[in-house]
PDB file of C-alpha atoms in Angstrom:
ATOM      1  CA  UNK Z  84      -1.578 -89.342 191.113  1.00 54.00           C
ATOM      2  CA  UNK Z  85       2.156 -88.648 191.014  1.00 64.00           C
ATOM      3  CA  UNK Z  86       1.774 -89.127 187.334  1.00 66.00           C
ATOM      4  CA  UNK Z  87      -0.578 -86.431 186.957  1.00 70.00           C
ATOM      5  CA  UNK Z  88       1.396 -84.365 188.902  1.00 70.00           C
ATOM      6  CA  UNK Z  89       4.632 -84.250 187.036  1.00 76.00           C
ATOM      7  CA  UNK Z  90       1.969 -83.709 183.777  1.00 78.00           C
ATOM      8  CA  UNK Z  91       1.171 -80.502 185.416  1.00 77.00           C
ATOM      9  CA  UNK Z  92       4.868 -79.545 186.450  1.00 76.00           C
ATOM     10  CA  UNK Z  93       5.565 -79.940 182.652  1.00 79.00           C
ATOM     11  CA  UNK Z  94       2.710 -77.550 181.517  1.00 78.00           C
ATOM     12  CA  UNK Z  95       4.016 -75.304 183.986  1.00 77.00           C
ATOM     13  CA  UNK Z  96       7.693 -75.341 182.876  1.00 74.00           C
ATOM     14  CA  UNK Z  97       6.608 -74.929 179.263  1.00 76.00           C
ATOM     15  CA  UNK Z  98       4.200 -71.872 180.448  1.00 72.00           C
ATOM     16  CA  UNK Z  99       7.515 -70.606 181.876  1.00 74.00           C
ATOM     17  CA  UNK Z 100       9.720 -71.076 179.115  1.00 69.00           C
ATOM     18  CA  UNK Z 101       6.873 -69.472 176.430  1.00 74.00           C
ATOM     19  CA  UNK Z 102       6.626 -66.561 178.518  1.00 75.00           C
ATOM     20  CA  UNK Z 103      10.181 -65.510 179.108  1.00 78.00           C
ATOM     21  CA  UNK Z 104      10.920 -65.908 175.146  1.00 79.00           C
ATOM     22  CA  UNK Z 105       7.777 -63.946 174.692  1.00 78.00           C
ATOM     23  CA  UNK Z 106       9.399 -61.245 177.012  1.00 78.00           C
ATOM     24  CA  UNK Z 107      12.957 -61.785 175.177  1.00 83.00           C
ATOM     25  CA  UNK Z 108      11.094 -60.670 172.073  1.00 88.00           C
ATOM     26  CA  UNK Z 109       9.074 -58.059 173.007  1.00 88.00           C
ATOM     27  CA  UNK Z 110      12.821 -56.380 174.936  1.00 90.00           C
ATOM     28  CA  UNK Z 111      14.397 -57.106 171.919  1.00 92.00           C
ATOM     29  CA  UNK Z 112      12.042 -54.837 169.735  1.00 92.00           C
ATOM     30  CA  UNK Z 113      11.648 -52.646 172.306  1.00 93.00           C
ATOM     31  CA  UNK Z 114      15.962 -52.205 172.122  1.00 94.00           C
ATOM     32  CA  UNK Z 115      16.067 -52.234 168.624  1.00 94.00           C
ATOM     33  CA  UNK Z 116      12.661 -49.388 168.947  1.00 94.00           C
ATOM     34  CA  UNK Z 117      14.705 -47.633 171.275  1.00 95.00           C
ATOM     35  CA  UNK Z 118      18.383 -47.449 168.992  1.00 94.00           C
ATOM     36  CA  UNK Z 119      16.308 -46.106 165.756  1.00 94.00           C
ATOM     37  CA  UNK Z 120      14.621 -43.275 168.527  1.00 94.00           C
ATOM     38  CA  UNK Z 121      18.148 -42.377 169.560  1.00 92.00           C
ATOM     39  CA  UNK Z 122      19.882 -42.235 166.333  1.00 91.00           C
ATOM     40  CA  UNK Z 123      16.514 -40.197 164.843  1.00 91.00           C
ATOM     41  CA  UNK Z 124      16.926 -38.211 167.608  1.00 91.00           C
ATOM     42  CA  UNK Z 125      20.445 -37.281 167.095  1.00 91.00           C
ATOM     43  CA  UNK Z 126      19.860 -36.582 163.261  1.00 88.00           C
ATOM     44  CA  UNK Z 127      17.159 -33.716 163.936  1.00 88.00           C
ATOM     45  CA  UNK Z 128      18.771 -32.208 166.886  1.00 88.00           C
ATOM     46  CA  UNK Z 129      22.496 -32.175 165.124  1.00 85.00           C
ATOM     47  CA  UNK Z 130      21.912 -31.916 161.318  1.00 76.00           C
ATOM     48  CA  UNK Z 131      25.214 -30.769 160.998  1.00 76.00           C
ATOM     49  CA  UNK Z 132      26.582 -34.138 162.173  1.00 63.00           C
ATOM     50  CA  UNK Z 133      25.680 -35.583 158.962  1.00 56.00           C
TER      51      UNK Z 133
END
């Protein structure tokens, strides 16, 4: 029984670890998104920047 147990507790970590690396990636895309938006953004609104 306890066996079985701590089998379960280590599917469950590993759940947890997948799912905040999945979230790591998907925040880093969405940051990396988010910097080409800004500098885009500050090319059409101030052409004469460039």
């Amino acid at each position: 029984m306890i066996i079985l147990f701590t089998e379960q507790q280590k599917k469950k970590d590993k759940v947890k670890v997948n799912s905040s690396e999945l979230f790591k990636s998907k925040q880093e895309k969405l940051q990396a998104f988010l910097r080409q938006l800004c500098i885009y953004i500050n090319i059409v609104m101030n052409p004469a920047a460039q």
